[in-house]
Coordinates of C-alpha atoms in Angstrom, one line a residue:
X1 CA -0.1 0.1 -0.3
X2 CA 2.7 2.2 1.0
X3 CA 4.2 2.4 -2.4
X4 CA 1.4 3.4 -4.4
X5 CA 1.5 6.8 -5.5
X6 CA -1.6 8.9 -5.4
X7 CA -2.8 9.3 -8.7
X8 CA -2.6 12.9 -10.4
X9 CA -5.2 15.2 -10.5
X10 CA -7.5 14.8 -13.9
X11 CA -7.0 18.0 -15.7
X12 CA -10.4 18.7 -17.6
X13 CA -9.3 21.7 -19.1
X14 CA -10.3 21.6 -22.7
X15 CA -6.8 22.1 -24.0
X16 CA -6.1 18.7 -23.1
X17 CA -8.8 16.9 -24.3
X18 CA -8.7 15.4 -27.9
X19 CA -9.2 17.7 -30.7
X20 CA -12.3 16.0 -31.9
X21 CA -14.0 16.1 -28.4
X22 CA -13.1 19.7 -27.9
X23 CA -14.8 20.9 -31.2
X24 CA -17.5 19.4 -30.1
X25 CA -17.9 21.3 -26.7
X26 CA -17.1 24.6 -28.6
X27 CA -19.8 24.0 -31.0
X28 CA -22.2 23.3 -28.2
X29 CA -21.4 26.3 -26.0
X30 CA -21.6 28.3 -28.8
X31 CA -25.0 27.3 -29.6
X32 CA -26.2 27.6 -26.4
X33 CA -24.8 30.8 -25.6
X34 CA -26.8 31.7 -29.1
X35 CA -29.7 30.3 -28.2
X36 CA -29.6 32.3 -25.0
X37 CA -28.6 35.2 -26.8
X38 CA -31.7 35.2 -29.0
X39 CA -34.2 34.4 -26.2
X40 CA -32.6 37.6 -24.2
X41 CA -33.4 39.6 -27.3
X42 CA -37.1 38.6 -28.0
X43 CA -38.1 39.5 -24.7
X44 CA -40.0 43.1 -24.3
X45 CA -38.6 45.4 -21.9
X46 CA -40.2 45.9 -18.6
X47 CA -41.4 49.7 -18.2
X48 CA -40.5 51.0 -14.8
X49 CA -42.3 51.7 -12.1
X50 CA -42.9 55.5 -12.6
X51 CA -43.5 55.0 -16.1
X52 CA -46.6 52.3 -15.3
X53 CA -47.9 54.8 -12.8
X54 CA -48.1 57.5 -15.6
X55 CA -49.9 55.1 -18.0
X56 CA -52.6 54.5 -14.8
X57 CA -52.7 58.0 -13.7
X58 CA -53.4 59.0 -17.8
X59 CA -56.0 56.4 -18.3
X60 CA -57.8 57.4 -14.8
X61 CA -57.6 61.2 -16.1
X62 CA -59.2 60.4 -19.3
X63 CA -62.3 58.5 -17.7
X64 CA -62.9 61.1 -15.0
X65 CA -62.5 63.8 -18.1
X66 CA -65.3 61.6 -19.9
X67 CA -67.6 61.4 -16.8
X68 CA -67.4 65.3 -16.0
X69 CA -68.3 65.8 -19.6
X70 CA -71.2 63.8 -19.5
X71 CA -72.4 65.4 -16.1
X72 CA -72.2 68.5 -17.6
X73 CA -73.9 68.0 -20.6
X74 CA -76.7 66.2 -18.3
X75 CA -76.8 69.3 -16.3
X76 CA -77.1 71.5 -18.9
X77 CA -79.8 69.6 -21.0
X78 CA -81.9 69.3 -17.5
X79 CA -81.6 73.0 -16.5
X80 CA -82.9 73.7 -20.6
X81 CA -85.6 71.6 -20.3
X82 CA -86.7 72.9 -16.8
X83 CA -86.4 76.8 -18.2
X84 CA -88.6 75.6 -21.7
X85 CA -91.0 74.4 -18.8
X86 CA -90.9 77.5 -16.8
X87 CA -91.3 79.4 -19.9
X88 CA -94.3 77.6 -21.5
X89 CA -96.3 77.7 -17.9
X90 CA -95.5 81.7 -17.8
X91 CA -96.8 82.4 -21.2
X92 CA -99.6 80.0 -20.8
X93 CA -100.4 82.0 -17.4
X94 CA -100.0 85.0 -19.2
X95 CA -102.5 84.7 -22.0
X96 CA -104.8 83.7 -19.5
X97 CA -104.9 86.9 -17.8
X98 CA -105.8 89.1 -20.9
X99 CA -109.3 90.7 -20.5
X100 CA -112.1 90.1 -22.6
X101 CA -113.1 93.2 -24.8
X102 CA -116.1 94.0 -27.0
X103 CA -117.0 96.8 -29.1
X104 CA -120.6 97.8 -27.5
X105 CA -121.2 101.2 -29.7
X106 CA -119.7 102.7 -32.9
X107 CA -121.4 106.1 -34.3
X108 CA -120.4 108.9 -36.8
X109 CA -122.0 112.0 -35.7
X110 CA -120.0 113.6 -38.6
X111 CA -118.3 111.8 -41.6
X112 CA -118.1 113.6 -45.0
X113 CA -115.8 113.9 -47.8
X114 CA -115.1 117.4 -49.8
X115 CA -112.8 118.4 -52.7
X116 CA -110.8 121.8 -52.7
X117 CA -108.5 122.4 -55.3
X118 CA -108.3 118.8 -56.6
X119 CA -107.8 117.4 -53.0
X120 CA -110.0 115.3 -51.0
X121 CA -110.7 116.3 -47.6
X122 CA -111.8 114.0 -45.0
X123 CA -113.9 115.0 -41.9
X124 CA -114.8 112.9 -39.3
X125 CA -116.5 112.4 -35.8
X126 CA -116.4 109.0 -34.3
X127 CA -117.7 107.6 -31.1
X128 CA -116.7 104.4 -29.8
X129 CA -117.7 102.3 -26.3
X130 CA -115.7 99.2 -25.2
X131 CA -116.6 96.7 -22.5
X132 CA -113.8 95.0 -20.4
X133 CA -114.1 92.1 -18.3
X134 CA -112.0 90.7 -16.4
X135 CA -111.9 87.0 -16.8
X136 CA -109.4 85.4 -14.7
X137 CA -109.9 84.6 -10.7
X138 CA -107.5 86.2 -8.0
X139 CA -106.1 88.4 -10.6
X140 CA -106.3 92.3 -10.6
X141 CA -105.5 94.0 -14.0
X142 CA -104.6 97.5 -14.3
X143 CA -105.1 99.1 -17.9
X144 CA -102.7 101.8 -18.9
X145 CA -103.9 104.7 -21.2
X146 CA -104.4 102.6 -25.0
X147 CA -103.9 104.5 -28.4
X148 CA -107.1 103.9 -30.5
X149 CA -106.4 103.8 -34.6
X150 CA -109.6 104.0 -36.8
X151 CA -109.4 103.4 -40.6
X152 CA -111.9 102.0 -43.0
X153 CA -111.0 101.1 -46.6
X154 CA -107.6 101.8 -46.1
X155 CA -108.2 105.6 -44.8
X156 CA -107.5 106.8 -41.4
X157 CA -110.3 108.1 -40.1
X158 CA -109.4 108.9 -36.6
X159 CA -106.8 108.5 -33.5
X160 CA -108.2 108.9 -29.8
X161 CA -106.9 108.0 -26.3
X162 CA -108.7 106.2 -23.8
X163 CA -108.4 106.3 -19.7
X164 CA -106.7 104.3 -17.7
X165 CA -108.7 101.9 -15.2
X166 CA -108.1 98.9 -12.9
X167 CA -110.4 95.7 -12.7
X168 CA -110.9 93.1 -10.1
X169 CA -112.1 89.9 -10.7
X170 CA -115.3 89.0 -12.7
X171 CA -115.7 92.5 -13.1
X172 CA -116.5 94.5 -16.2
X173 CA -115.6 98.2 -17.1
X174 CA -116.6 100.7 -20.0
X175 CA -114.0 102.2 -22.1
X176 CA -115.0 105.1 -24.0
X177 CA -112.9 106.8 -27.0
X178 CA -113.3 110.2 -29.3
X179 CA -111.8 110.9 -32.4
X180 CA -112.1 114.0 -34.4
X181 CA -110.4 115.0 -37.9
X182 CA -111.5 118.2 -39.9
X183 CA -110.5 118.2 -43.5
X184 CA -107.4 115.8 -43.6
X185 CA -106.1 115.5 -46.6
X186 CA -106.8 112.1 -48.1
X187 CA -105.4 109.9 -51.1
X188 CA -107.5 110.1 -54.0
X189 CA -107.4 106.3 -55.1
X190 CA -108.7 105.2 -51.4
X191 CA -111.6 107.8 -51.4
X192 CA -113.7 106.4 -53.7
X193 CA -115.2 103.2 -52.1
X194 CA -115.0 105.3 -48.9
X195 CA -117.6 107.9 -50.3
X196 CA -119.8 105.4 -51.6
X197 CA -120.1 103.8 -48.0
X198 CA -120.6 106.9 -46.9
X199 CA -123.7 107.8 -49.3
X200 CA -125.2 104.3 -48.3
X201 CA -124.4 104.4 -44.7
X202 CA -122.2 101.0 -44.7
X203 CA -119.5 102.6 -43.4
X204 CA -117.1 99.4 -42.0
X205 CA -114.6 100.1 -39.9
X206 CA -111.4 98.4 -38.4
X207 CA -110.1 99.6 -34.8
X208 CA -106.9 98.7 -33.4
X209 CA -105.6 99.5 -29.4
X210 CA -102.3 99.5 -28.7
X211 CA -100.6 99.7 -25.1
X212 CA -99.5 98.2 -21.8
X213 CA -101.1 96.6 -18.8
X214 CA -100.0 95.4 -15.3
X215 CA -101.1 92.4 -13.5
X216 CA -101.2 91.6 -9.7
X217 CA -101.7 88.0 -8.9
X218 CA -101.4 87.6 -5.2
X219 CA -97.8 88.4 -4.3
X220 CA -96.6 88.6 -8.0
X221 CA -96.7 91.8 -9.8
X222 CA -96.0 92.0 -13.7
X223 CA -95.6 95.3 -15.0
X224 CA -95.3 96.5 -18.6
X225 CA -97.1 93.7 -20.6
X226 CA -97.6 95.1 -24.1
X227 CA -100.9 94.0 -25.4
X228 CA -102.5 94.9 -28.6
X229 CA -106.5 95.0 -29.5
X230 CA -107.9 94.6 -33.0
X231 CA -111.5 95.0 -33.6
X232 CA -112.4 94.3 -37.4
X233 CA -114.9 94.6 -39.7
X234 CA -116.8 97.0 -37.5
X235 CA -120.5 98.4 -38.6
X236 CA -122.8 100.8 -36.3
X237 CA -126.0 98.5 -37.8
X238 CA -125.0 95.2 -36.0
X239 CA -125.5 97.3 -32.7
X240 CA -129.5 97.5 -33.4
X241 CA -129.6 93.6 -33.3
X242 CA -128.1 93.7 -29.4
X243 CA -124.5 92.2 -30.9
X244 CA -121.4 93.2 -29.3
X245 CA -118.4 91.9 -31.7
X246 CA -115.6 90.9 -30.0
X247 CA -112.1 91.7 -30.2
X248 CA -108.7 90.0 -30.7
X249 CA -106.5 90.7 -27.6
X250 CA -103.0 89.6 -27.8
X251 CA -100.1 89.8 -25.5
X252 CA -96.6 90.6 -27.0
X253 CA -95.9 91.5 -30.8
X254 CA -95.0 87.7 -31.2
X255 CA -97.5 86.0 -30.2

């Protein structure tokens, strides 16, 4: 036993291997390295923590913006719908407050056309009487002085002014107006039919009144409501049968 010498360490260095084995190992190592490099290159790089947080915050911000825009549009739509409903209710209420107006009397104490120096001169006295009724419950009407225009066959035969007055619910009031025109020049082309109507006592007139009124409904007061009253095709003979032609009353010029 003592004579045996310990065996020498086995050298596994590739330089001591035979060439064939050494070449085989080198090729395997290169293929393995190549495969590792390819696999490493194909892996997409991971995002850093700040980049990931930035993307998350961006998506969250966009979502909040969409929600905010949707809520704003919905709120605006609701406000517009409420405004339209309130406007319609207000207009309906105001229309219901207009008084009922009828023509009770119309007369011409004087009505004539004369000629002078090739011109037509018109003279007319017109008496008018209207009945105004407040038909709206719990509403007090204040009718301001109204301007009255009278025309016949496109000829303006007079202008008058009424007195202002107030009306409580269910009450009526008489509104009188008087117009006088003396030797007013008129267009020759419009006087022929009017002269014939005067001779036949068949004068038909259109009466239009303009002004404003105030309404008082409990604690609510609305002032300066423009009012237009049109009474079309009125002639004195209609009152002999006891009829009282009704006038068309409108608020606002666009109604």
